[in-house]
Structures are given as structure tokens and as C-alpha cells.
Amino acid sequence: MERYDVLIVGAGLFGATVAQCLREKGKNVLVIDKRSHVGGNVYTQEIEGIQVHIYGAHIFHTNDKAAWDYVNRFAEFNRYTNSPVANYKGELYSLPFNMYTFNKLWGVVTPREAEEKIRQQREEAGIREPKNLEEQAISLVGTDVYEKLVKGYTEKQWGRPCTELPAFIIRRLPVRFTFDNNYFNARYQGIPIGGYTAMVEHMLSGIEIRLGVDYLEDKATWDAMADTVVYTGPIDRYFDYCFGPLAYRSVRFETEVLKTSNFQGNAVVNYTDRETPYTRIIEHKHFEFGTQPKTVISREYSSEWKPGDDPYYPVNDEKNKSLYERYRALADKEEHVFFGGRLGEYKYYDMDAVIARALEFAG
């Protein structure tokens, strides 16, 4: 049996970054993954000449120059700027919420008028200390924006009334009293030309990879092959759900090729009414300014996670935070196993934060 210094379970961004850094330090590394491909949820697949984000749209954005410099070692990034559109029953609004949004809703033309309108609606709602997501949203953007552009989308995404969701979920909601349509107020932003899969493959160049294998189905054998294990899968599954499963939201995608060069004119359109069953439609070619004769779209449906589904978003309420802490206490007792990434730490990470965390871990 061949021996390795480090076994990395999971070929997503966290695992690939750790693997690349450790190999650079002279470590003998083996990477394994349950899926048939590398890249984890940032995996892209070429369809009709278009890089399709199979597990949902991923736009790299950061103010962290170290993270930006690191990913640029492995890919050239384009200048894509995320400017989603909100569709409420056929009415189109700018996201993030900005002066275009406020002008269409209220006819206001100056920032002062927009701020006054929001202040009036906040006062009418009588909110002093927001206790849930609904109150937090109204305090930020007023009742009209909340009812049309926040409530339906959020309740579809989380499967719960906004009054039952914690306020912190929406504290970072971008609100601008300018005409800036850039959703991410980040210094660096873009998508790797040729897709994320090529970038991750470049990161893992020269490293042994085995795909389509489930570490936990033969854990003892895999553990015997390495001095150290870096595990990036679900922490509750690692411990056989001994305290019960952690809660996640999952996403189902309906992807289709259309015989038109342009379906919706934008990469991301959110459907914010409650009646439309999907949360958004992604038109993948617009991430790379594509000119192909056909297009590929994906409708996204949010759902409660169940065994067999891909877990996407941790449900960070008090119950699940407490449950995670119990699992983390077990993880801390594992002498040669380290837990990292979105599933290993039960934490939603933006891509730059994943990279930063992995660089810190491998450093």
C-alpha cells in the first residue's frame, strides 16, 4: 500500500488549495472525492461551447489581495460584474437596491427623497430593534421593497416565513443611494476564463487524484494510507449522525439548452414573487460575454435538505449552531483528522474566504 503524508477528502476549493500548498511544501498528497469530477460546487461543464455552472452561479469577488493573487496563479479572470435583475410578476428592478430601484418604485429622483421614503416606512412599521428578518429588511429598505423584492424570494430560498428567520441573514443586504448596479462592492471581481474546472485542475496539477470514491465507506483503509487526513465533507456524516443530522437548504437545478442566442439578457434574474416556484434563472453564457448561437439556462428550486441531496446552505439557527458545537467537540478529539470548508465547519463561505481559510490552514 502506497503511503502519503496527507489524504485530502474533497476536491473542492478548500481541498484543492490545501493540496496545492502542501505539495508546494514537498508533501506527498492524495486527493479523493465522491463525485466524478474535481471542483466541488464550483465545477463548470462545457455545453454548446458555454461554461455551465452545474451547481449554481459562482462569481469570485474579494477585497483580499492575497486571495485574488492566489487564484490568478491558476486562471485568467474576466471582467464580469454581477448586476442581477429582480423580476416581480413581470416588473423588472435593479439589484442591488439602488436609485434605479427606488425611482421605479416611487418615482423619486434624488437620494434624499429615497432615504426619506424609507425612513417614513420604517417609522410607520414601528420597528426599533429588529427581531427577525422581516423587521430587519423593513428597517433597511422600507415596506415596499421588502414586500416586492425580499419577502417572496427569501421565503422560497429558506422554506420559512421571514418572521421566523433570524435578522442576521439579511444584515449585509446591499442598499445604495447611487446608480451603481454592481452587487458586490469588492475591489476584485470576475470569473475564470474557461471555467472553474480548468482552474481547479491547474491547482491540482501533479497531485494524485482518485474520483468516485466515498471515504467514509472504507474509512479504515483510507486512514491507513496517510499520516494526516483533511476532511471537507459533512461533519455530521463523519460521525454517523450520532447526534442527529444538521439542517441544510438544498437546491435543485433544471438546466436546458435553448435554440436562441439570448434568453433573458442577463446572467442572473431573481424571481421575487412567492408564486413563481423557482428562485432565479441563470443564463450561463453571459458570465463570459458569450456569442454562441444557442444558450443554456438553469432554473433554481430551493428545498429542504434530505439524505441523498447535496447540502448547500447551513441553517445557522440556534438549534443547529448548538448541534454543530457538539460535533465540533468530537472533531477536536480526532488526533490526525482536520475538518475544513463549508461542510466540515458547517459554515457558509464565500469563495475568497474559503481560499483564505485554506491558505491559513496549509501555511
Coordinates of C-alpha atoms in Angstrom, one line a residue:
M1 CA 0.0 0.0 0.0
E2 CA 1.4 3.4 -1.0
R3 CA 1.8 5.9 1.8
Y4 CA 1.0 9.6 1.7
D5 CA 1.8 12.4 4.0
V6 CA -1.7 13.8 3.7
L7 CA -5.0 12.5 2.4
I8 CA -7.5 15.2 1.4
V9 CA -11.1 14.2 1.3
G10 CA -12.8 16.5 -1.2
A11 CA -11.6 18.2 -4.4
G12 CA -13.5 21.5 -3.9
L13 CA -11.8 24.8 -3.4
F14 CA -10.7 24.2 0.1
G15 CA -9.3 20.8 -0.6
A16 CA -7.6 21.9 -3.8
T17 CA -6.0 24.9 -2.2
V18 CA -4.7 22.9 0.8
A19 CA -3.4 20.2 -1.6
Q20 CA -1.6 22.7 -3.8
C21 CA 0.0 24.4 -0.9
L22 CA 1.2 21.2 0.8
R23 CA 2.6 19.8 -2.4
E24 CA 4.5 23.1 -2.9
K25 CA 6.0 22.4 0.5
G26 CA 7.1 19.0 -0.6
K27 CA 4.4 16.9 0.9
N28 CA 3.1 13.7 -0.8
V29 CA -0.6 14.3 -1.2
L30 CA -3.5 12.2 -2.3
V31 CA -6.9 13.8 -3.1
I32 CA -10.1 11.8 -3.2
D33 CA -13.7 12.8 -4.0
K34 CA -17.1 11.1 -4.1
R35 CA -18.0 12.9 -7.3
S36 CA -16.7 12.1 -10.7
H37 CA -15.1 15.4 -11.1
V38 CA -12.9 17.9 -9.3
G39 CA -14.1 21.4 -8.3
G40 CA -16.8 20.7 -5.8
N41 CA -19.7 23.1 -6.2
V42 CA -17.7 25.5 -8.4
Y43 CA -17.5 22.8 -11.1
T44 CA -18.3 24.0 -14.6
Q45 CA -19.0 21.9 -17.6
E46 CA -18.9 23.0 -21.3
I47 CA -22.2 22.7 -23.1
E48 CA -22.7 24.1 -26.6
G49 CA -19.4 26.0 -26.1
I50 CA -20.7 27.6 -22.9
Q51 CA -19.2 27.1 -19.4
V52 CA -22.2 26.0 -17.4
H53 CA -22.1 26.4 -13.6
I54 CA -23.6 23.0 -12.8
Y55 CA -24.1 23.6 -9.1
G56 CA -25.2 27.2 -9.3
A57 CA -23.6 30.5 -10.2
H58 CA -20.3 31.3 -8.6
I59 CA -18.8 34.8 -9.0
F60 CA -15.4 35.4 -7.5
H61 CA -15.3 38.7 -5.6
T62 CA -13.0 39.9 -2.9
N63 CA -11.1 42.7 -1.2
D64 CA -8.4 40.2 -0.1
K65 CA -5.5 40.8 -2.4
A66 CA -3.7 37.6 -1.2
A67 CA -6.7 35.5 -2.2
W68 CA -7.0 37.3 -5.6
D69 CA -3.3 36.9 -6.3
Y70 CA -3.5 33.2 -5.4
V71 CA -6.4 32.3 -7.8
N72 CA -4.8 34.3 -10.6
R73 CA -1.9 32.0 -10.4
F74 CA -4.1 29.3 -11.9
A75 CA -6.5 31.2 -14.2
E76 CA -7.0 34.4 -16.1
F77 CA -10.2 36.2 -14.8
N78 CA -12.5 38.2 -17.0
R79 CA -14.1 41.5 -16.0
Y80 CA -17.6 40.1 -15.2
T81 CA -19.6 42.3 -12.8
N82 CA -22.6 40.9 -11.0
S83 CA -25.6 43.0 -11.8
P84 CA -28.7 40.8 -11.2
V85 CA -32.2 41.8 -12.1
A86 CA -35.3 41.2 -10.0
N87 CA -38.5 40.1 -11.7
Y88 CA -41.6 40.7 -9.7
K89 CA -44.7 39.5 -11.6
G90 CA -43.2 40.9 -14.9
E91 CA -41.9 44.1 -13.4
L92 CA -38.1 44.4 -13.6
Y93 CA -36.0 46.1 -10.9
S94 CA -32.3 46.6 -10.3
L95 CA -30.4 44.6 -7.8
P96 CA -28.7 45.7 -5.6
F97 CA -31.4 48.0 -4.4
N98 CA -30.3 51.4 -5.7
M99 CA -31.6 54.6 -7.2
Y100 CA -32.9 52.8 -10.3
T101 CA -35.0 50.6 -8.0
F102 CA -36.3 53.5 -5.9
N103 CA -37.1 55.5 -8.9
K104 CA -39.2 52.8 -10.5
L105 CA -41.0 52.0 -7.2
W106 CA -41.7 55.6 -6.0
G107 CA -40.7 58.0 -8.8
V108 CA -38.0 59.6 -6.6
V109 CA -35.0 61.1 -8.4
T110 CA -32.7 62.1 -5.6
P111 CA -31.0 60.1 -2.8
R112 CA -32.6 62.4 -0.2
E113 CA -36.1 61.6 -1.5
A114 CA -35.3 57.8 -1.4
E115 CA -33.9 58.0 2.1
E116 CA -37.0 59.9 3.3
K117 CA -39.3 57.4 1.8
I118 CA -37.6 54.5 3.6
R119 CA -37.5 56.5 6.8
Q120 CA -41.2 57.1 6.6
Q121 CA -42.0 53.4 6.0
R122 CA -39.7 52.3 8.8
E123 CA -41.4 54.7 11.2
E124 CA -44.9 53.5 10.1
A125 CA -43.8 50.0 10.8
G126 CA -42.8 51.0 14.3
I127 CA -39.6 49.0 14.3
R128 CA -37.0 49.9 16.9
E129 CA -34.8 46.8 17.4
P130 CA -35.4 44.3 14.6
K131 CA -36.2 40.8 16.0
N132 CA -36.4 38.8 12.8
L133 CA -35.6 39.0 9.1
E134 CA -38.8 40.8 8.1
E135 CA -38.2 43.6 10.6
Q136 CA -34.6 43.8 9.7
A137 CA -35.4 44.2 6.0
I138 CA -38.1 46.8 6.5
S139 CA -35.7 48.8 8.7
L140 CA -33.1 48.8 5.9
V141 CA -35.2 49.3 2.7
G142 CA -38.8 50.0 3.8
T143 CA -42.0 48.1 3.4
D144 CA -42.5 48.4 -0.4
V145 CA -39.1 47.0 -1.3
Y146 CA -39.5 44.3 1.3
E147 CA -42.9 43.1 0.0
K148 CA -42.0 43.1 -3.7
L149 CA -38.3 42.2 -3.8
V150 CA -37.3 40.5 -0.5
K151 CA -40.2 38.6 1.1
G152 CA -41.2 36.1 -1.6
Y153 CA -37.6 35.3 -2.7
T154 CA -36.4 34.8 0.8
E155 CA -39.2 32.6 1.9
K156 CA -38.7 30.4 -1.2
Q157 CA -35.0 30.2 -0.5
W158 CA -35.3 29.3 3.1
G159 CA -38.6 27.5 3.2
R160 CA -39.8 29.5 6.2
P161 CA -41.7 32.7 6.8
C162 CA -39.5 35.8 7.1
T163 CA -40.8 36.3 10.6
E164 CA -39.3 33.0 11.7
L165 CA -35.9 33.7 10.2
P166 CA -33.1 35.5 12.1
A167 CA -32.3 39.1 11.4
F168 CA -28.6 38.5 10.7
I169 CA -29.3 36.7 7.4
I170 CA -30.1 40.0 5.7
R171 CA -27.8 42.4 7.5
R172 CA -25.4 42.5 4.5
L173 CA -28.2 43.4 2.1
P174 CA -26.7 45.9 -0.4
V175 CA -28.6 49.2 -0.3
R176 CA -27.2 52.0 -2.4
F177 CA -28.4 55.6 -2.8
T178 CA -26.4 55.8 -6.1
F179 CA -27.0 54.4 -9.6
D180 CA -24.3 51.7 -9.1
N181 CA -25.5 48.3 -10.3
N182 CA -22.5 46.3 -9.0
Y183 CA -23.9 43.9 -6.5
F184 CA -20.6 43.2 -4.9
N185 CA -18.8 46.2 -3.6
A186 CA -15.4 44.4 -4.0
R187 CA -12.1 45.6 -5.3
Y188 CA -11.5 42.4 -7.3
Q189 CA -14.2 40.6 -9.2
G190 CA -14.6 38.2 -12.2
I191 CA -14.9 34.6 -13.4
P192 CA -12.1 32.5 -14.7
I193 CA -11.9 32.4 -18.4
G194 CA -12.6 28.8 -19.5
G195 CA -14.5 28.0 -16.3
Y196 CA -13.7 27.0 -12.7
T197 CA -13.0 23.4 -13.5
A198 CA -9.9 24.3 -15.5
M199 CA -8.7 26.5 -12.7
V200 CA -9.0 23.7 -10.1
E201 CA -7.4 21.2 -12.4
H202 CA -4.5 23.6 -12.7
M203 CA -4.3 23.9 -8.9
L204 CA -4.2 20.1 -8.6
S205 CA -1.6 19.6 -11.4
G206 CA 0.9 16.9 -10.4
I207 CA -1.2 15.7 -7.5
E208 CA -2.7 12.2 -7.4
I209 CA -6.5 12.3 -7.6
R210 CA -9.0 9.5 -7.2
L211 CA -12.6 10.2 -8.1
G212 CA -15.9 8.4 -7.5
V213 CA -14.7 7.1 -4.1
D214 CA -16.5 7.5 -0.8
Y215 CA -14.0 8.0 2.0
L216 CA -16.5 7.0 4.8
E217 CA -17.5 3.7 3.1
D218 CA -13.9 2.4 3.7
K219 CA -12.5 4.9 6.2
A220 CA -10.1 2.5 7.9
T221 CA -8.3 1.7 4.6
W222 CA -8.0 5.3 3.6
D223 CA -6.8 6.4 7.0
A224 CA -4.1 3.7 6.9
M225 CA -2.7 5.3 3.7
A226 CA -1.8 8.7 5.2
D227 CA -0.3 10.3 8.3
T228 CA -2.9 13.1 8.3
V229 CA -6.4 13.4 6.9
V230 CA -8.0 16.7 5.8
Y231 CA -11.8 16.1 5.7
T232 CA -14.0 18.6 3.9
G233 CA -17.3 16.6 3.8
P234 CA -20.3 17.0 6.2
I235 CA -19.1 16.9 9.8
D236 CA -22.3 15.2 11.0
R237 CA -21.9 12.3 8.4
Y238 CA -18.3 11.8 9.5
F239 CA -19.7 10.9 13.0
D240 CA -22.5 8.8 11.5
Y241 CA -25.1 11.4 12.6
C242 CA -24.7 10.3 16.2
F243 CA -26.4 13.5 17.5
G244 CA -28.8 13.7 14.6
P245 CA -28.4 15.4 11.2
L246 CA -27.6 19.1 10.8
A247 CA -30.1 21.1 8.8
Y248 CA -29.2 22.4 5.3
R249 CA -31.1 24.0 2.4
S250 CA -30.5 22.3 -0.9
V251 CA -31.0 23.4 -4.5
R252 CA -32.4 21.6 -7.5
F253 CA -31.5 22.7 -11.0
E254 CA -33.4 22.4 -14.2
T255 CA -30.9 23.0 -17.0
E256 CA -31.8 23.2 -20.7
V257 CA -30.3 24.2 -24.0
L258 CA -32.4 26.7 -25.9
K259 CA -32.2 27.4 -29.7
T260 CA -31.8 31.2 -29.2
S261 CA -28.8 33.3 -28.8
N262 CA -30.2 35.3 -25.9
F263 CA -32.9 34.3 -23.5
Q264 CA -33.1 36.9 -20.8
G265 CA -30.3 39.4 -21.5
N266 CA -28.6 39.0 -18.1
A267 CA -26.7 36.2 -16.3
V268 CA -28.9 36.3 -13.2
V269 CA -32.6 37.1 -12.9
N270 CA -34.2 36.6 -9.5
Y271 CA -38.0 35.8 -9.3
T272 CA -39.1 37.6 -6.2
D273 CA -42.8 36.8 -6.1
R274 CA -43.9 33.8 -4.0
E275 CA -46.0 32.2 -6.7
T276 CA -43.1 31.5 -9.2
P277 CA -41.7 28.2 -7.9
Y278 CA -38.1 28.8 -8.8
T279 CA -35.9 31.4 -7.1
R280 CA -33.9 32.5 -10.2
I281 CA -32.9 31.7 -13.7
I282 CA -29.2 31.7 -14.7
E283 CA -28.2 32.2 -18.3
H284 CA -24.6 31.0 -18.2
K285 CA -23.2 32.5 -21.4
H286 CA -23.5 36.0 -20.0
F287 CA -20.9 35.2 -17.4
E288 CA -18.3 35.1 -20.2
F289 CA -19.9 37.5 -22.7
G290 CA -20.7 34.6 -25.0
T291 CA -21.8 34.9 -28.6
Q292 CA -22.8 31.3 -29.2
P293 CA -25.9 30.7 -31.4
K294 CA -27.6 28.8 -28.6
T295 CA -27.9 29.4 -24.9
V296 CA -28.1 27.4 -21.7
I297 CA -30.3 28.3 -18.8
S298 CA -30.8 26.8 -15.3
R299 CA -33.9 27.3 -13.1
E300 CA -33.1 27.0 -9.4
Y301 CA -35.5 25.5 -6.9
S302 CA -34.7 25.7 -3.2
S303 CA -35.7 22.8 -0.9
E304 CA -35.1 21.4 2.5
W305 CA -32.2 19.0 2.5
K306 CA -32.8 15.3 2.9
P307 CA -30.3 12.3 2.8
G308 CA -29.2 11.9 -0.8
D309 CA -29.4 15.6 -1.7
D310 CA -26.4 17.9 -2.0
P311 CA -26.2 20.2 1.1
Y312 CA -25.8 23.8 0.1
Y313 CA -26.6 26.3 2.8
P314 CA -26.2 25.6 6.5
V315 CA -29.3 26.6 8.5
N316 CA -27.5 28.6 11.2
D317 CA -30.3 28.9 13.7
E318 CA -29.7 28.4 17.4
K319 CA -30.7 24.7 17.4
N320 CA -28.2 23.9 14.6
K321 CA -25.4 26.0 16.0
S322 CA -25.7 24.1 19.2
L323 CA -25.8 20.8 17.4
Y324 CA -22.7 21.7 15.4
E325 CA -20.8 22.6 18.6
R326 CA -21.4 19.1 19.8
Y327 CA -20.0 17.7 16.6
R328 CA -17.0 20.1 16.7
A329 CA -16.2 18.9 20.2
L330 CA -15.9 15.4 18.8
A331 CA -13.8 16.6 15.9
D332 CA -11.4 18.3 18.2
K333 CA -10.6 14.9 19.7
E334 CA -9.6 13.4 16.4
E335 CA -5.8 13.3 16.5
H336 CA -4.9 13.0 12.9
V337 CA -8.0 14.4 11.2
F338 CA -8.6 18.1 10.4
F339 CA -12.0 19.4 9.4
G340 CA -12.3 22.3 6.9
G341 CA -14.5 24.0 4.3
R342 CA -18.2 24.8 4.2
L343 CA -19.4 21.3 5.1
G344 CA -16.6 20.4 7.5
E345 CA -17.1 23.6 9.5
Y346 CA -20.9 23.9 8.9
K347 CA -20.4 27.5 7.7
Y348 CA -21.3 29.4 4.6
Y349 CA -18.1 30.7 3.0
D350 CA -17.7 33.0 0.0
M351 CA -15.0 31.7 -2.3
D352 CA -12.4 34.2 -1.2
A353 CA -12.9 33.2 2.4
V354 CA -12.5 29.5 1.5
I355 CA -9.2 30.3 -0.2
A356 CA -8.0 32.5 2.8
R357 CA -9.0 29.8 5.3
A358 CA -7.2 27.1 3.3
L359 CA -4.1 29.2 2.9
E360 CA -4.0 29.8 6.6
F361 CA -4.6 26.1 7.4
A362 CA -1.8 25.0 5.0
G363 CA 0.6 27.8 5.9

